[in-house]
Every structure is written in structure tokens, then in C-alpha cells.
Short mmCIF file of C-alpha atoms and ligand atoms in Angstrom, two decimals:
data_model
loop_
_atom_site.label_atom_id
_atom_site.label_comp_id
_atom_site.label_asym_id
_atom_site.label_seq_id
_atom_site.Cartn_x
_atom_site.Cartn_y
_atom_site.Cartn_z
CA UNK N 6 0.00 0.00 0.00
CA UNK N 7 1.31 3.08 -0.98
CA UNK N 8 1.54 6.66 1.60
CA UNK N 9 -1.09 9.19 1.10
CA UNK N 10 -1.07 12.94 1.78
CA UNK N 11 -3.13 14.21 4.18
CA UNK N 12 -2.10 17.45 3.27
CA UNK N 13 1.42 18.69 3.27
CA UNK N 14 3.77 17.79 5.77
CA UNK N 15 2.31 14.35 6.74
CA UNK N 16 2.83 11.12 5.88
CA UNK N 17 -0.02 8.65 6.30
CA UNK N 18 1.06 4.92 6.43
CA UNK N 19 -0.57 1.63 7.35
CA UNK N 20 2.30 -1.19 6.98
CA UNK N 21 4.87 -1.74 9.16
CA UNK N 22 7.19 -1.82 5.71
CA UNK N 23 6.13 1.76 4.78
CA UNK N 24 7.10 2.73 8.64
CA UNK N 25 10.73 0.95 8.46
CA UNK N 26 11.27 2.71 5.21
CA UNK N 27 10.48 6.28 6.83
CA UNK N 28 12.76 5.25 9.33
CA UNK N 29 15.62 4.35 7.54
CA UNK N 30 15.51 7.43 5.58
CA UNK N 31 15.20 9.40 8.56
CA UNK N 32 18.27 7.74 10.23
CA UNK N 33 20.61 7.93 7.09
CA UNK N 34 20.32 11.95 7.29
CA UNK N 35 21.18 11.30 10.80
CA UNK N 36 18.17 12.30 12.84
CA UNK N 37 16.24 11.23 15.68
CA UNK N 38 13.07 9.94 15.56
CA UNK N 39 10.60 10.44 18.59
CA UNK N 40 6.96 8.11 18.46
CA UNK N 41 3.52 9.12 20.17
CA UNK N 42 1.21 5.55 20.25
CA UNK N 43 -2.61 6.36 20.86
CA UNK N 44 -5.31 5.14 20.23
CA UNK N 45 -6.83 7.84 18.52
CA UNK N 46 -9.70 10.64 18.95
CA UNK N 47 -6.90 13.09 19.78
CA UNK N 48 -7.14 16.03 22.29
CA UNK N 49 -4.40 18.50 23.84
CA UNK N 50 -3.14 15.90 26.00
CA UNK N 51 -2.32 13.38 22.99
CA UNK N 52 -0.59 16.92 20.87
CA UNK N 53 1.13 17.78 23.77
CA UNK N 54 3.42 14.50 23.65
CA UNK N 55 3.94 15.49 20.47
CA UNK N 56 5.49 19.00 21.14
CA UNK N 57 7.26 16.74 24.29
CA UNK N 58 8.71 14.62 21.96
CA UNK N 59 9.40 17.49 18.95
CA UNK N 60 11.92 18.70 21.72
CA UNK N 61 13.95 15.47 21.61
CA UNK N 62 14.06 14.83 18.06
CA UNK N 63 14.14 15.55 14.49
CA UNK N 64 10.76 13.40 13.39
CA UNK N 65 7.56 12.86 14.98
CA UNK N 66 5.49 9.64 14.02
CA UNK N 67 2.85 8.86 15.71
CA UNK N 68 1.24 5.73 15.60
CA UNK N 69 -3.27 5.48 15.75
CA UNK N 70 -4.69 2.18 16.81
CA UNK N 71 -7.37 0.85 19.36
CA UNK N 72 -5.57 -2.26 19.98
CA UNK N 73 -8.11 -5.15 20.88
CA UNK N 74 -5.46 -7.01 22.57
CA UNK N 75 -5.96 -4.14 25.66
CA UNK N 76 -9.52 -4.60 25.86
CA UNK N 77 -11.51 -7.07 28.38
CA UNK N 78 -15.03 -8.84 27.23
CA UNK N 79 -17.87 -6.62 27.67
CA UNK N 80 -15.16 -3.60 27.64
CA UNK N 81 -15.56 -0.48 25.38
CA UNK N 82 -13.57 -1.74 22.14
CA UNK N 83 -16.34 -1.27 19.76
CA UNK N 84 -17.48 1.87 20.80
CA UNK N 85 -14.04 3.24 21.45
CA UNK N 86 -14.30 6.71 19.52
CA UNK N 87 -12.77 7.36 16.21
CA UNK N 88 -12.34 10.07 13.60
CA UNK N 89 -9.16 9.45 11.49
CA UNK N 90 -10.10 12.57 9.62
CA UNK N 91 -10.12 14.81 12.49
CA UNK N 92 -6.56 13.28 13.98
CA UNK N 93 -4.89 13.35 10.63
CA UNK N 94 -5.86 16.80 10.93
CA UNK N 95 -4.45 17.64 14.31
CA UNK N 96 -1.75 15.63 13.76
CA UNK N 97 -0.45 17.98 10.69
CA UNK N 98 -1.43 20.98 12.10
CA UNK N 99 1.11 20.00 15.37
CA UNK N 100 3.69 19.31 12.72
CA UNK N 101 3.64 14.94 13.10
CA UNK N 102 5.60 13.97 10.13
CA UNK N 103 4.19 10.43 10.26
CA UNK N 104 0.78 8.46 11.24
CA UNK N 105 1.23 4.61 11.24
CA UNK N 106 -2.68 3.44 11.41
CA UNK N 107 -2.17 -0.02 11.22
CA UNK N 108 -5.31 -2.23 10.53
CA UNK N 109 -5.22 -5.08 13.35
CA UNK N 110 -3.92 -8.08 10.73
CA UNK N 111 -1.24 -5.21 9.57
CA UNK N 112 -0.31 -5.37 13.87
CA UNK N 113 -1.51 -9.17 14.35
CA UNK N 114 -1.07 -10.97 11.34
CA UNK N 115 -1.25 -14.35 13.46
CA UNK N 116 -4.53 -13.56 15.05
CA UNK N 117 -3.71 -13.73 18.76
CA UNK N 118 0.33 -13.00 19.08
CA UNK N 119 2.27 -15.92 19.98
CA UNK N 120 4.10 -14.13 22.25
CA UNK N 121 3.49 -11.42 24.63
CA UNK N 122 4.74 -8.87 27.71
CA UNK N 123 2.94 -10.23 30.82
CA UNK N 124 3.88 -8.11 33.77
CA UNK N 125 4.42 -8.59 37.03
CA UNK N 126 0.99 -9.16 38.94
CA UNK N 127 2.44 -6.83 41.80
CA UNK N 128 2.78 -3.89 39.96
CA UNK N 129 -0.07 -4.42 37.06
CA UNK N 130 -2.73 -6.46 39.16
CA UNK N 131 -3.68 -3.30 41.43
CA UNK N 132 -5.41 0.28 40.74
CA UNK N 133 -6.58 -0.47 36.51
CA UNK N 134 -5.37 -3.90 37.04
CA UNK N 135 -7.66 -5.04 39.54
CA UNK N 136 -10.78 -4.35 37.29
CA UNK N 137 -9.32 -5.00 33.73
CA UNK N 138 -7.09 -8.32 34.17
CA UNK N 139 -4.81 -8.50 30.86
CA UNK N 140 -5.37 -5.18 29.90
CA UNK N 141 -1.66 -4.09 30.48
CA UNK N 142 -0.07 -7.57 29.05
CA UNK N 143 -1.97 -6.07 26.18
CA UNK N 144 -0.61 -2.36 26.28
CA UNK N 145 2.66 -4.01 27.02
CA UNK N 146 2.73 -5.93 23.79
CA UNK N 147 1.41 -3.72 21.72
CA UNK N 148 4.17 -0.79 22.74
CA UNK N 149 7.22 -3.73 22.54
CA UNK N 150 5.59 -4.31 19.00
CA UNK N 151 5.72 -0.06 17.69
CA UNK N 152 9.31 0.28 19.36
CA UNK N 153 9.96 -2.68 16.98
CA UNK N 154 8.72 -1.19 14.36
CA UNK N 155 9.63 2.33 14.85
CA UNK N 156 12.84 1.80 16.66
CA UNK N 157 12.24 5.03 18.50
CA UNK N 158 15.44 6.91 19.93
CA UNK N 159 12.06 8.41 22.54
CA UNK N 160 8.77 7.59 22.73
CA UNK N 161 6.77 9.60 24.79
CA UNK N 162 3.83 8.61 27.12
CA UNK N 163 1.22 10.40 29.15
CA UNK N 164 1.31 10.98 33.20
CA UNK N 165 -2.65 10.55 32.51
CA UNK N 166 -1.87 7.12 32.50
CA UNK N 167 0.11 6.71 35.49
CA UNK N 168 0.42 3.02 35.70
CA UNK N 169 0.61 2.04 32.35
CA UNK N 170 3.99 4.86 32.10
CA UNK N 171 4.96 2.96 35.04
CA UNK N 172 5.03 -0.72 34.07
CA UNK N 173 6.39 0.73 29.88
CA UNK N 174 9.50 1.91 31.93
CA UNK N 175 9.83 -1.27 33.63
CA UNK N 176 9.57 -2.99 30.29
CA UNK N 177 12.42 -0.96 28.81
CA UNK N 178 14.20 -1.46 31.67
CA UNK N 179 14.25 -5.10 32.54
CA UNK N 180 14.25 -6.36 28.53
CA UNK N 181 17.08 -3.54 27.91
CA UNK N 182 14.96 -2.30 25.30
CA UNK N 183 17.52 0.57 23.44
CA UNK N 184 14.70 3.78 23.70
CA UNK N 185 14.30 6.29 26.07
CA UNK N 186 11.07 7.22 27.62
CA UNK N 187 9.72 10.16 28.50
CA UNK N 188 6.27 10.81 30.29
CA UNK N 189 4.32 14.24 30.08
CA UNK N 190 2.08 15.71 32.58
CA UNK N 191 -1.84 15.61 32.54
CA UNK N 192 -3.59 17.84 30.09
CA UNK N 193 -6.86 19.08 31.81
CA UNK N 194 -9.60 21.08 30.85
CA UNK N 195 -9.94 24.52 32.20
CA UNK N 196 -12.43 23.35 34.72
CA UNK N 197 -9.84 20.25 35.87
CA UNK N 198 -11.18 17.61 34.03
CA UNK N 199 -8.50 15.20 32.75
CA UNK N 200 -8.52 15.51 28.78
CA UNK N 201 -9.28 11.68 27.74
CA UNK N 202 -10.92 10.61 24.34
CA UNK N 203 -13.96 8.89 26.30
CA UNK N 204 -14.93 12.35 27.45
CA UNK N 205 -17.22 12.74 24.43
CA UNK N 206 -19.36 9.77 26.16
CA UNK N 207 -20.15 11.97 28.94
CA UNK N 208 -23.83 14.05 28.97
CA UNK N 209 -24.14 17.71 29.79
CA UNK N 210 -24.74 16.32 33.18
CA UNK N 211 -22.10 13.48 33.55
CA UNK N 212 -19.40 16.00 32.53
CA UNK N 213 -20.41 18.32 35.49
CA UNK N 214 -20.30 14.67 37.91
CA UNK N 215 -16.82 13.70 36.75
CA UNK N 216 -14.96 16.68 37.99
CA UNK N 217 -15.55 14.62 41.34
CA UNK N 218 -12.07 13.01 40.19
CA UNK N 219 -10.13 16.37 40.00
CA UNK N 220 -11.40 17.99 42.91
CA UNK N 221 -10.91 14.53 44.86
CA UNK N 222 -6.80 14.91 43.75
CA UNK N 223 -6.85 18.28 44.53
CA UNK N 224 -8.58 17.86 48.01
CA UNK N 225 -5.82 15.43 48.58
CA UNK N 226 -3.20 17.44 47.60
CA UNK N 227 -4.40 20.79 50.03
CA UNK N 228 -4.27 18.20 53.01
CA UNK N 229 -1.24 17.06 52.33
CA UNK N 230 0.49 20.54 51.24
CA UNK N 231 -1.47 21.60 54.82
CA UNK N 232 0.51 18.57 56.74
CA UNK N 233 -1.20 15.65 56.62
CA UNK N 234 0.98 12.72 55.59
CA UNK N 235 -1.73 9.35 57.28
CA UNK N 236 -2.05 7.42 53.76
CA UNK N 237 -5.52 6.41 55.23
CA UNK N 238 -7.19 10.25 56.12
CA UNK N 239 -5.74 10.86 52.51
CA UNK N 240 -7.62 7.99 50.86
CA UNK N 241 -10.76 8.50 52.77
CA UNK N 242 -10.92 12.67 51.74
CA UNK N 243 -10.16 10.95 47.92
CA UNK N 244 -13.07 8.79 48.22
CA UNK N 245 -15.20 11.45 50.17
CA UNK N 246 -15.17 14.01 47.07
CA UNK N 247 -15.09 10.98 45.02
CA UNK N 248 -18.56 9.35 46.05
CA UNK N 249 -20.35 12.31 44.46
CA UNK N 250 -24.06 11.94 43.42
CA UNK N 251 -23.93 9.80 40.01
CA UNK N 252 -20.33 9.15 40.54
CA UNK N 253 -18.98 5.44 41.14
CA UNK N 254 -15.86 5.66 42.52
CA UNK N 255 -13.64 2.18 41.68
CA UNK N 256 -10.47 3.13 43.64
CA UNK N 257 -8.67 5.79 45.56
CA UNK N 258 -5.47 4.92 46.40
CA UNK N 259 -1.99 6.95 47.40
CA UNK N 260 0.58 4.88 46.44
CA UNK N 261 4.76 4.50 45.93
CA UNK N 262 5.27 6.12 42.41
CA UNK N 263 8.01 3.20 41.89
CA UNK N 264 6.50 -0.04 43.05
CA UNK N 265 2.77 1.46 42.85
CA UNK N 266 2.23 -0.34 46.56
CA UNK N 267 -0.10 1.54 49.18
CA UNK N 268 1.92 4.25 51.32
CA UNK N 269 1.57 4.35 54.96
CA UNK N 270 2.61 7.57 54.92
CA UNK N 271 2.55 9.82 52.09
CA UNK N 272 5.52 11.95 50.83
CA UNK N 273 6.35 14.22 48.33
CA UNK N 274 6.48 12.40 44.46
CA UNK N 275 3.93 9.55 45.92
CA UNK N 276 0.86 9.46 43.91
CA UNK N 277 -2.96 9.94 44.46
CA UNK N 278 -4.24 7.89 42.04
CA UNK N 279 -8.26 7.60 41.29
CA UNK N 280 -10.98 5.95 39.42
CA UNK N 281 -14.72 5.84 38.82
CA UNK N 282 -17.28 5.30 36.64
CA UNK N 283 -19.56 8.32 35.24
CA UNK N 284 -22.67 6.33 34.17
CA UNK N 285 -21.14 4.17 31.47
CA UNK N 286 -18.12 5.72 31.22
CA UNK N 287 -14.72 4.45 33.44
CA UNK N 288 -12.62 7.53 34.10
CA UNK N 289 -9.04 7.74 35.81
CA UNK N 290 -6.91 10.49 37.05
CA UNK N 291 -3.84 11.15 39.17
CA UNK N 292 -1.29 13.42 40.71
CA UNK N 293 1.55 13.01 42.26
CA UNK N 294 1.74 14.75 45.74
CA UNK N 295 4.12 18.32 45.80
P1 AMP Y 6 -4.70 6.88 24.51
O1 AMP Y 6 -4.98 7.34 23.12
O2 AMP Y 6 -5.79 7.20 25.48
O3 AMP Y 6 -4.22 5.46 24.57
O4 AMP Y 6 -3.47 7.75 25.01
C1 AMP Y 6 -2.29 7.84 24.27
C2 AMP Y 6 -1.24 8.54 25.08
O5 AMP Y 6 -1.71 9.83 25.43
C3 AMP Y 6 -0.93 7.82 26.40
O6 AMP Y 6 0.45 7.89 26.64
C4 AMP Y 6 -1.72 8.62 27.39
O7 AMP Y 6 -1.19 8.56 28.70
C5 AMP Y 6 -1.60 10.01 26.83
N1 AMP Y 6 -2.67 10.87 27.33
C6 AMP Y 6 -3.99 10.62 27.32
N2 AMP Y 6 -4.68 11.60 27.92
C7 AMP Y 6 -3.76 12.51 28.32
C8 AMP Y 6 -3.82 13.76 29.03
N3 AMP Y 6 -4.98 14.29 29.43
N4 AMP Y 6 -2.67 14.42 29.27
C9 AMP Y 6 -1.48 13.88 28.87
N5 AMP Y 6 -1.35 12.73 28.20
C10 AMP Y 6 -2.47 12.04 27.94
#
């Protein structure tokens, strides 16, 4: 399949030989090539890894694929939003040289991979873990998969997604995988909202609900700047603001921003971590404490 234009200045491929090729141009003038993987439906926070990883080298792909392997039964993968259109547009007008959107046979010609990243339970069976089993063998896989591809020098990440930056570092790490990764901070909304694709699910009135998550974080984060360090009045003021009318909360935890274990006692860098569901929609946020 050949590249089309989606208007100047970006390349639009959807085989992993059209990628390499980019590549290997790109490395015989000598420059560096950063990657972005989503999943699509792009926002602020998605263009602002771009510009993060713009600042550490010459290209920018980025790659666009809702990647079934991630997704439990009964989960959102059908309904996951897209508009290709819309991100190729975004994506050229932040100055992405390339989009990979690979069609799932282009990223799992096998079917179900024969092999995959399974992480450690102790880090990925807790917060997202606990409620999605598989879901970050399947993130795991799919990112060792685009850094084979791409061959990134950096591939950049969002904070958004605390544990899933958490357990890609550990990836690198222990399989010496030769890229560097960086993670960027949350993108919110001017009201506090996290930016997240599965926004556009919310109603008028489920939008208003899910700032419970925010102001939970930033409840958590007065007390703490205000002296409290007791892990446990943390968690139960994060659950407090969390159990809002219309708001499920699914966890509320303040954990070690290494190991992602429950604190005792909180400390500056741990990590107020959060999630609930807003009607259909599962939302998660973080921050780490100042
Ligand atoms: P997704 O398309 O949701 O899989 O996200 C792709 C990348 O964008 C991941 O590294 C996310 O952590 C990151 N990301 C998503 N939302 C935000 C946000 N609000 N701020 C910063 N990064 C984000």
C-alpha cells in the first residue's frame, strides 16, 4: 500500500514496511526519531506529547490504533471513539511527520500473538489492574511491538496514565529495550477535568459529575500541602469528594510512584491515584503529591 497525503507535511502509512522505510531514511540523514502511540480521537493531552517529543528529536510519528489485545469482554472496544479525519488533521497541524494506522492483521497478522509482555501481577494487578485483568499484558505488547517497528530513539507517554507509564519503563528497563522514555504531565480542561478521548461519552450532566475526580486529587493534595501525611485520612478525603451523586468511585489509592504499593505515609512524588465510573463511562486520574 502506498503513503497518502493528508495534506502537506504528513505522511499517512498503514504497513509496518512503509514505517521501516520512513525510518531508515530518517536515520541515514542522521536524525532522531521520537513516536507518540494512541489510540486515537486526539485532544491537547495526545498533541502535547507530540510537542514533548518534537523537543527530543528531528521526526515525529505517531502511531493510531485501538488495539483489541488491551480490551476485556464486555469492555468499550467497539465503541471506542474514532475520527481518522479529524486526527490526521491535528496531527499535521502539530507538525507529526508520520501516522502509522495499522489495521489489526497489519499489527496481528497471526490472530492472537504468539508471544506477549505479561507483567508482574504486583505492579499491574492493582489500581486499573484489579478491574481490567490483561489489559496491560496487552498495552505491554502492543508498545514492545511499535518500538519494533519504529525503533524510537524516545517515545513519549502520558502521566494521565500513570500506571501504564509505570510498568512501559519497567519494560524498557528489565528487557534492555535501546529507547528512552519520556512521560508528560496531565492535560486538563480549564475546569480540571483530565482531557481523555472517552470524554465525548459523557452528557451535559455526567461532565459536570466527573470533575468529582479532580477535585478529589486536589482535596488530597491541600491536606497534604497543609501537613497531613496518614495514607488512610488521605484515601478516605479521595473517596469522600469521590462518592459524588452519580459518581462510582472504583479506587482511591496513594501509592509509591516506583512499586505502585499503598503508602503508609505519604511523601512528596507519591501518587494519588483515582478511578470511577460516570454512568457508562470508566474515568481515571492522578497526581503526584508536591
Ligand atoms: P490513549 O490514546 O488514550 O491510549 O493515550 C495515548 C497517550 O496519550 C498515552 O500515553 C496517554 O497517557 C496520553 N494521554 C492521554 N490523555 C492525556 C492527558 N490528558 N494528558 C497527557 N497525556 C495524555
Amino acid at each position: 500500500m502506498s503513503a497518502v497525503a493528508a495534506g502537506p507535511g504528513v505522511r499517512v502509512v498503514a504497513t509496518r514496511a512503509e514505517v521501516r522505510d520512513a525510518v531508515r531514511g530518517w536515520r541515514a540523514a542522521g536524525e532522531r526519531v521520537g513516536l507518540v502511540p494512541t489510540m486515537g480521537y486526539l485532544h491537547q493531552g495526545h498533541l502535547s506529547l507530540v510537542d514533548h517529543a518534537r523537543a527530543g528529536a528531528h521526526r515525529v510519528a505517531m502511531s493510531i490504533f485501538v488495539n483489541p489485545l488491551q480490551f476485556g469482554a464486555g469492555e468499550d472496544l467497539d465503541r471506542y471513539p474514532r475520527d481518522l479525519e479529524r486526527d490526521l488533521e491535528l496531527a499535521r497541524s502539530r507538525g507529526v511527520d508520520l501516522v502509522f494506522t495499522p489495521a489489526r492483521a497489519e499489527m496481528y497478522p497471526e490472530g492472537e500473538p504468539r508471544v506477549a509482555v505479561v507483567p508482574d501481577e504486583a505492579i499491574a494487578g492493582r489500581l486499573c489492574g484489579a478491574s481490567r485483568p490483561g489489559h496491560f499484558r496487552g498495552v505491554l505488547t502492543v508498545v514492545a511491538k511499535l518500538f519494533g517497528v519504529f525503533t524510537p530513539d524516545v517515545a513519549v507517554f502520558g502521566q494521565k496514565d500513570y500506571q501504564q507509564a509505570t510498568l512501559i519503563r519497567a519494560m524498557v528497563s528489565d528487557l534492555e529495550m535501546p529507547v528512552r522514555v519520556d512521560v508528560a504531565p496531565v492535560v486538563r480542561e480549564p475546569d480540571g477535568l483530565a482531557m481523555s478521548s472517552r470524554n465525548v461519552f459523557l452528557s451535559a450532566d455526567e461532565r459536570e459529575r466527573a470533575l468529582a475526580l479532580s477535585r478529589a486529587l486536589r482535596r488530597a493534595g491541600e491536606l497534604f500541602a497543609a501537613g497531613e501525611a496518614d495514607a488512610a485520612v488521605l484515601r478516605a478525603a479521595l473517596l469522600r469528594e469521590l462518592a459524588a451523586p452519580g459518581v462510582e468511585p472504583e479506587y482511591a489509592e496513594v501509592v509509591d510512584p516506583r512499586t505502585l504499593a499503598g503508602v503508609v505515609r505519604a511523601f512528596p512524588g507519591a501518587v494519588c491515584a483515582v478511578a470511577a465510573r460516570v454512568g457508562k463511562t470508566r474515568l481515571i486520574d492522578n497526581a503526584v503529591l508536591p
